[in-house]
CSV table of C-alpha atoms in Angstrom, one decimal:
chain,number,residue,atom,x,y,z
A,1,GLN,CA,-11.5,5.7,-19.6
A,2,ARG,CA,-11.6,7.2,-23.1
A,3,GLU,CA,-8.1,8.6,-22.6
A,4,ARG,CA,-6.7,5.3,-21.3
A,5,ARG,CA,-8.2,3.6,-24.3
A,6,ALA,CA,-6.4,6.0,-26.6
A,7,ILE,CA,-3.1,5.5,-24.8
A,8,LEU,CA,-3.5,1.7,-25.0
A,9,ALA,CA,-4.1,2.0,-28.7
A,10,VAL,CA,-0.8,3.9,-29.1
A,11,HIS,CA,1.3,1.3,-27.2
A,12,ALA,CA,-0.6,-1.6,-28.9
A,13,LYS,CA,0.2,-0.3,-32.4
A,14,GLY,CA,2.2,-2.8,-34.4
A,15,LYS,CA,1.5,-5.6,-31.9
A,16,PRO,CA,-0.7,-8.5,-33.1
A,17,LEU,CA,-3.9,-8.5,-31.0
A,18,GLY,CA,-6.3,-11.4,-30.9
A,19,PRO,CA,-9.9,-11.0,-32.0
A,20,ASP,CA,-11.0,-11.3,-28.3
A,21,VAL,CA,-9.1,-8.2,-27.2
A,22,ASP,CA,-11.3,-5.2,-26.6
A,23,LEU,CA,-9.2,-2.2,-25.6
A,24,ASP,CA,-12.4,-0.5,-24.2
A,25,VAL,CA,-12.7,-3.4,-21.7
A,26,VAL,CA,-9.0,-3.2,-20.9
A,27,ALA,CA,-9.3,0.5,-20.3
A,28,ARG,CA,-12.3,0.0,-18.0
A,29,GLY,CA,-10.3,-2.4,-15.9
A,30,THR,CA,-7.4,0.0,-15.3
A,31,PRO,CA,-8.7,3.0,-13.4
A,32,GLY,CA,-5.9,5.0,-11.8
A,33,PHE,CA,-3.3,3.6,-14.3
A,34,SER,CA,-0.8,6.2,-15.6
A,35,GLY,CA,0.5,6.3,-19.1
A,36,ALA,CA,3.6,4.4,-18.0
A,37,ASP,CA,1.4,1.8,-16.2
A,38,LEU,CA,-0.5,1.3,-19.4
A,39,ALA,CA,2.7,0.9,-21.5
A,40,ASN,CA,3.9,-1.6,-19.0
A,41,LEU,CA,0.6,-3.4,-19.2
A,42,VAL,CA,0.8,-3.9,-23.0
A,43,ASN,CA,4.5,-5.0,-22.7
A,44,GLU,CA,3.7,-7.5,-19.9
A,45,ALA,CA,0.7,-8.9,-22.0
A,46,ALA,CA,3.1,-9.4,-24.9
A,47,ILE,CA,5.5,-11.3,-22.6
A,48,PHE,CA,2.7,-13.6,-21.4
A,49,ALA,CA,1.7,-14.3,-25.0
A,50,VAL,CA,5.3,-15.1,-26.0
A,51,ARG,CA,5.7,-17.4,-23.0
A,52,ALA,CA,2.6,-19.3,-24.0
A,53,SER,CA,3.9,-19.6,-27.6
A,54,ARG,CA,1.1,-17.6,-29.1
A,55,SER,CA,1.5,-15.4,-32.2
A,56,GLN,CA,-1.2,-13.0,-30.9
A,57,ILE,CA,-1.8,-11.2,-27.7
A,58,GLN,CA,-5.1,-12.4,-26.3
A,59,ALA,CA,-7.5,-11.0,-23.7
A,60,VAL,CA,-6.2,-13.5,-21.1
A,61,ASP,CA,-2.7,-12.1,-21.5
A,62,PHE,CA,-4.0,-8.6,-20.6
A,63,ALA,CA,-5.8,-10.1,-17.6
A,64,GLU,CA,-2.6,-11.8,-16.4
A,65,ALA,CA,-0.6,-8.7,-17.0
A,66,ARG,CA,-3.1,-6.6,-15.0
A,67,ASP,CA,-2.9,-9.0,-12.1
A,68,ARG,CA,0.9,-9.0,-12.2
A,69,ILE,CA,1.0,-5.2,-12.0
A,70,LEU,CA,-1.7,-4.9,-9.3
A,71,ILE,CA,-0.9,-7.8,-6.9
A,72,GLY,CA,2.5,-9.1,-8.0
A,73,ARG,CA,4.0,-12.2,-9.6
A,74,ARG,CA,2.6,-15.7,-9.0
A,75,ASP,CA,5.2,-18.0,-7.4
A,76,SER,CA,4.9,-21.7,-7.8
A,77,SER,CA,6.7,-22.2,-4.5
A,78,ASN,CA,3.8,-20.4,-2.7
A,79,ALA,CA,1.6,-23.5,-2.8
A,80,LEU,CA,-1.3,-23.8,-0.4
A,81,LEU,CA,-2.0,-26.8,1.8
A,82,PRO,CA,-5.3,-28.5,0.9
A,83,ASP,CA,-7.2,-27.2,3.9
A,84,GLU,CA,-5.8,-23.7,3.2
A,85,LYS,CA,-6.9,-23.9,-0.4
A,86,ARG,CA,-10.5,-24.8,0.6
A,87,ALA,CA,-10.5,-21.9,3.1
A,88,VAL,CA,-9.4,-19.5,0.5
A,89,ALA,CA,-12.0,-20.8,-1.9
A,90,VAL,CA,-14.7,-20.3,0.7
A,91,HIS,CA,-13.4,-16.9,1.6
A,92,GLU,CA,-13.3,-15.6,-2.0
A,93,GLY,CA,-16.6,-17.3,-2.8
A,94,GLY,CA,-18.2,-15.3,0.0
A,95,HIS,CA,-16.8,-12.0,-1.4
A,96,ALA,CA,-18.0,-12.8,-4.9
A,97,LEU,CA,-21.5,-13.8,-4.0
A,98,VAL,CA,-22.2,-10.9,-1.7
A,99,ALA,CA,-20.8,-8.6,-4.5
A,100,ALA,CA,-23.0,-10.3,-7.1
A,101,ILE,CA,-26.2,-10.1,-5.0
A,102,SER,CA,-25.8,-6.6,-3.6
A,103,GLU,CA,-27.9,-4.0,-5.3
A,104,HIS,CA,-25.0,-1.5,-5.6
A,105,GLY,CA,-22.1,-3.9,-5.9
A,106,ASP,CA,-19.9,-3.5,-9.0
A,107,PRO,CA,-20.0,-6.5,-11.3
A,108,VAL,CA,-17.6,-9.4,-10.4
A,109,ALA,CA,-15.0,-9.8,-13.1
A,110,LYS,CA,-12.9,-12.7,-11.8
A,111,VAL,CA,-12.3,-14.8,-8.7
A,112,THR,CA,-9.1,-16.7,-8.2
A,113,ILE,CA,-7.5,-18.8,-5.5
A,114,LEU,CA,-4.1,-18.8,-7.1
A,115,PRO,CA,-1.6,-17.0,-4.8
A,116,ALA,CA,0.1,-13.9,-6.2
A,117,GLY,CA,2.3,-11.5,-4.4
A,118,GLN,CA,1.0,-11.1,-0.9
A,119,ALA,CA,-2.5,-12.2,-1.8
A,120,LEU,CA,-3.6,-15.8,-1.4
A,121,GLY,CA,-6.9,-15.1,-3.3
A,122,VAL,CA,-8.4,-12.3,-5.3
A,123,THR,CA,-12.0,-11.2,-6.1
A,124,GLU,CA,-12.0,-8.6,-8.8
A,125,GLN,CA,-14.8,-6.2,-9.5
A,126,LEU,CA,-14.9,-3.8,-12.4
A,127,PRO,CA,-17.2,-0.8,-12.3
A,128,ILE,CA,-19.4,-0.3,-15.4
A,129,ASP,CA,-18.7,3.5,-15.2
A,130,GLU,CA,-16.0,5.4,-13.5
A,131,ARG,CA,-17.5,6.9,-10.3
A,132,HIS,CA,-16.7,10.3,-8.9
A,133,LEU,CA,-19.4,10.3,-6.1
A,134,TYR,CA,-20.3,7.3,-3.9
A,135,SER,CA,-23.8,7.1,-2.4
A,136,GLU,CA,-24.4,5.9,1.2
A,137,GLY,CA,-26.0,2.7,-0.2
A,138,TYR,CA,-22.9,2.0,-2.4
A,139,LEU,CA,-20.6,2.4,0.6
A,140,LYS,CA,-22.7,0.2,2.9
A,141,ASP,CA,-22.7,-2.5,0.2
A,142,SER,CA,-19.0,-2.1,0.0
A,143,LEU,CA,-18.7,-2.9,3.7
A,144,ALA,CA,-20.9,-6.0,3.4
A,145,ILE,CA,-18.8,-7.3,0.5
A,146,ARG,CA,-15.6,-6.8,2.5
A,147,MET,CA,-17.3,-8.8,5.3
A,148,GLY,CA,-18.4,-11.5,2.9
A,149,GLY,CA,-15.1,-13.6,3.1
A,150,ARG,CA,-15.0,-13.7,6.9
A,151,THR,CA,-18.7,-14.4,7.1
A,152,ALA,CA,-18.4,-17.3,4.6
A,153,GLU,CA,-15.6,-18.9,6.7
A,154,GLN,CA,-17.8,-18.6,9.8
A,155,LEU,CA,-20.8,-20.2,8.1
A,156,VAL,CA,-18.8,-23.1,6.6
A,157,PHE,CA,-16.1,-23.8,9.2
A,158,GLY,CA,-17.7,-22.4,12.3
A,159,GLU,CA,-14.7,-20.1,12.9
A,160,THR,CA,-12.7,-17.4,11.1
A,161,SER,CA,-9.0,-17.2,10.2
A,162,THR,CA,-6.3,-14.6,9.9
A,163,GLY,CA,-7.3,-14.2,6.2
A,164,ALA,CA,-9.8,-11.6,7.1
A,165,ALA,CA,-7.3,-9.1,8.5
A,166,ASN,CA,-7.0,-7.0,5.4
A,167,ASP,CA,-10.8,-7.0,4.9
A,168,LEU,CA,-11.4,-5.9,8.4
A,169,ALA,CA,-8.8,-3.1,8.2
A,170,GLY,CA,-10.2,-1.8,4.9
A,171,ALA,CA,-13.8,-2.0,6.2
A,172,THR,CA,-12.9,-0.2,9.4
A,173,ASP,CA,-11.2,2.6,7.5
A,174,LEU,CA,-14.1,3.0,5.2
A,175,ALA,CA,-16.7,3.0,8.0
A,176,THR,CA,-14.6,5.5,10.0
A,177,ARG,CA,-14.6,7.9,7.0
A,178,MET,CA,-18.3,7.5,6.5
A,179,VAL,CA,-18.9,8.5,10.1
A,180,ARG,CA,-16.2,11.1,10.6
A,181,GLU,CA,-15.9,12.7,7.2
A,182,PHE,CA,-19.0,12.0,5.2
A,183,GLY,CA,-21.6,12.8,7.8
A,184,MET,CA,-23.3,9.4,7.4
A,185,SER,CA,-24.1,8.9,11.0
A,186,ALA,CA,-27.4,9.9,12.6
A,187,ALA,CA,-25.9,10.0,16.1
A,188,LEU,CA,-23.0,12.3,15.1
A,189,GLY,CA,-25.0,14.4,12.8
A,190,PRO,CA,-24.1,16.3,9.7
A,191,VAL,CA,-20.6,17.2,10.6
A,192,GLY,CA,-17.3,16.3,9.0
A,193,PHE,CA,-13.9,16.1,10.7
A,194,ALA,CA,-10.8,15.9,8.6
A,195,SER,CA,-8.1,13.4,9.6
A,196,GLY,CA,-6.2,16.1,11.4
A,197,SER,CA,-2.8,17.8,10.6
A,198,PRO,CA,0.3,15.8,11.5
A,199,MET,CA,2.7,16.8,14.2
A,200,TYR,CA,6.1,15.4,14.6
A,201,LEU,CA,7.6,14.5,18.0
A,202,GLY,CA,11.1,13.2,17.5
A,203,GLY,CA,10.9,10.5,14.8
A,204,GLU,CA,7.2,9.7,15.3
A,205,GLU,CA,4.3,11.3,13.6
A,206,VAL,CA,1.3,12.2,15.8
A,207,ARG,CA,-2.0,13.4,14.4
A,208,SER,CA,-4.1,15.9,16.2
A,209,ARG,CA,-7.8,15.4,16.6
A,210,PRO,CA,-10.1,18.4,15.9
A,211,TYR,CA,-12.8,17.0,18.3
A,212,ALA,CA,-13.3,16.0,21.9
A,213,GLU,CA,-12.8,12.6,23.5
A,214,ALA,CA,-16.5,12.3,24.0
A,215,THR,CA,-16.9,12.7,20.2
A,216,GLN,CA,-14.4,10.0,19.6
A,217,ARG,CA,-16.5,7.6,21.7
A,218,VAL,CA,-19.5,8.4,19.6
A,219,ILE,CA,-17.4,7.8,16.4
A,220,ASP,CA,-16.2,4.4,17.7
A,221,THR,CA,-19.7,3.4,18.6
A,222,GLU,CA,-21.1,4.3,15.2
A,223,VAL,CA,-18.2,2.6,13.3
A,224,ALA,CA,-18.8,-0.6,15.3
A,225,LYS,CA,-22.5,-0.3,14.4
A,226,LEU,CA,-21.8,0.0,10.7
A,227,LEU,CA,-19.5,-3.0,10.7
A,228,ARG,CA,-22.0,-5.1,12.7
A,229,GLU,CA,-24.7,-4.2,10.3
A,230,ALA,CA,-22.5,-5.1,7.3
A,231,GLU,CA,-21.6,-8.4,8.9
A,232,GLN,CA,-25.3,-9.2,9.5
A,233,ARG,CA,-26.2,-8.3,6.0
A,234,ALA,CA,-23.4,-10.6,4.6
A,235,THR,CA,-24.5,-13.3,6.9
A,236,GLU,CA,-28.1,-13.1,5.7
A,237,LEU,CA,-27.2,-13.1,2.1
A,238,LEU,CA,-24.8,-16.1,2.3
A,239,THR,CA,-27.2,-18.1,4.6
A,240,GLU,CA,-29.9,-17.6,2.0
A,241,HIS,CA,-27.6,-18.6,-0.8
A,242,ARG,CA,-25.6,-21.3,1.0
A,243,ASP,CA,-26.0,-23.8,-1.8
A,244,ALA,CA,-24.6,-21.2,-4.2
A,245,LEU,CA,-21.6,-20.7,-1.9
A,246,ASP,CA,-20.9,-24.4,-1.8
A,247,ARG,CA,-21.2,-24.7,-5.6
A,248,LEU,CA,-18.9,-21.8,-6.1
A,249,THR,CA,-16.4,-23.2,-3.6
A,250,GLU,CA,-16.2,-26.5,-5.5
A,251,LEU,CA,-15.9,-24.7,-8.8
A,252,LEU,CA,-13.0,-22.7,-7.5
A,253,LEU,CA,-11.3,-25.8,-6.2
A,254,GLU,CA,-11.7,-27.4,-9.6
A,255,ARG,CA,-10.7,-24.5,-11.8
A,256,GLU,CA,-8.8,-22.2,-9.4
A,257,THR,CA,-10.0,-19.2,-11.5
A,258,VAL,CA,-13.5,-18.3,-12.6
A,259,ASP,CA,-15.1,-15.3,-14.1
A,260,GLY,CA,-18.2,-13.2,-13.4
A,261,THR,CA,-20.4,-15.3,-15.7
A,262,ASP,CA,-19.6,-18.4,-13.7
A,263,VAL,CA,-20.7,-16.6,-10.5
A,264,ASP,CA,-24.0,-15.6,-12.2
A,265,GLU,CA,-24.6,-19.2,-13.4
A,266,VAL,CA,-24.0,-20.5,-9.8
A,267,LEU,CA,-26.7,-18.1,-8.7
A,268,GLY,CA,-29.0,-19.4,-11.4
A,269,ARG,CA,-29.4,-16.1,-13.3
A,270,VAL,CA,-28.6,-14.8,-16.7
A,271,PRO,CA,-24.9,-13.7,-16.9
A,272,GLY,CA,-24.7,-9.9,-16.6
A,273,GLN,CA,-28.0,-9.6,-14.8
A,274,ARG,CA,-27.6,-6.9,-12.2
A,275,GLN,CA,-30.7,-7.0,-10.0
A,276,PRO,CA,-30.3,-8.7,-6.6
A,277,VAL,CA,-31.1,-12.4,-6.4
A,278,GLY,CA,-33.4,-13.0,-3.6
A,279,ALA,CA,-31.9,-10.1,-1.7
A,280,THR,CA,-33.8,-9.0,1.3
A,281,GLY,CA,-32.1,-5.8,2.3
A,282,HIS,CA,-29.4,-3.4,1.5
A,283,ALA,CA,-25.8,-3.4,1.7
A,284,GLY,CA,-20.7,-2.7,-1.2
A,285,ASN,CA,-17.4,-2.9,-2.9
A,286,ASN,CA,-13.9,-1.8,-3.3
A,287,GLY,CA,-14.5,1.8,-2.2
A,288,GLY,CA,-12.9,3.0,-5.5
A,289,ARG,CA,-10.1,0.5,-5.7
A,290,PRO,CA,-9.4,-1.0,-9.2
A,291,ALA,CA,-9.8,-4.5,-7.9
A,292,GLY,CA,-10.8,-6.4,-4.8
A,293,VAL,CA,-7.7,-8.0,-3.5
A,294,ASP,CA,-7.7,-10.1,-0.4
A,295,ALA,CA,-5.0,-11.9,1.5
A,296,PRO,CA,-6.8,-14.7,3.4
């Protein structure tokens, strides 16, 4: 983060920055960005400022530029139908609330229901510190947060939609790694299996498994168990805070984009407060991604 901040300062030199721009905050929100990415970020921010007829680059310009780099350009032709817009608002509200309430969830930075790239909605979380190790509690919370969107749809509409596909794929991949590689399964025990080396048969890639078929059945069972527990955790939290989910949904429909302080206020707590709000258990986040991006 310190090095990214220094690189940003180099590329921002000579450019008029507004008083609300904090390069430390910008650096915190760009984990994994290369020097070229950071240079592109500053240039895109300047373009957004010019398009808005501003003489200074503001924090919102950096936020828009970051979204453009991470999830693509917003297209006005990609307008949502009213019922789709509400579904996306409920979905993203579910992610945001579970993230805000979970003990180990990274702080929510922004929630938007404006389509961009392949994403119809985005819930962004920014870690306070850059992590190099992830605890089991953090990863379980991450699973619950990924399940939050689908669970919210189920609670509000009584059914789910195709919008949870990316969430389910990401959660399944994370749960599989927890069981197979990180030794976080009591049934399988303290063993770790790598993904396996690739073999090529014709034009297709086949990966060998360094374990027996019976072990695969245990892995499948344990992965399903983790996902069910995460879903149950998200259901409990959103049921307990159903009023907050409804308020956040309406706020998103009204504003289309809200920040983390709005989520805190909906929960009735002081902005920036990190302890759980009425949480009754344990449960996650991006698994190291720079942002939580969904495509409901």
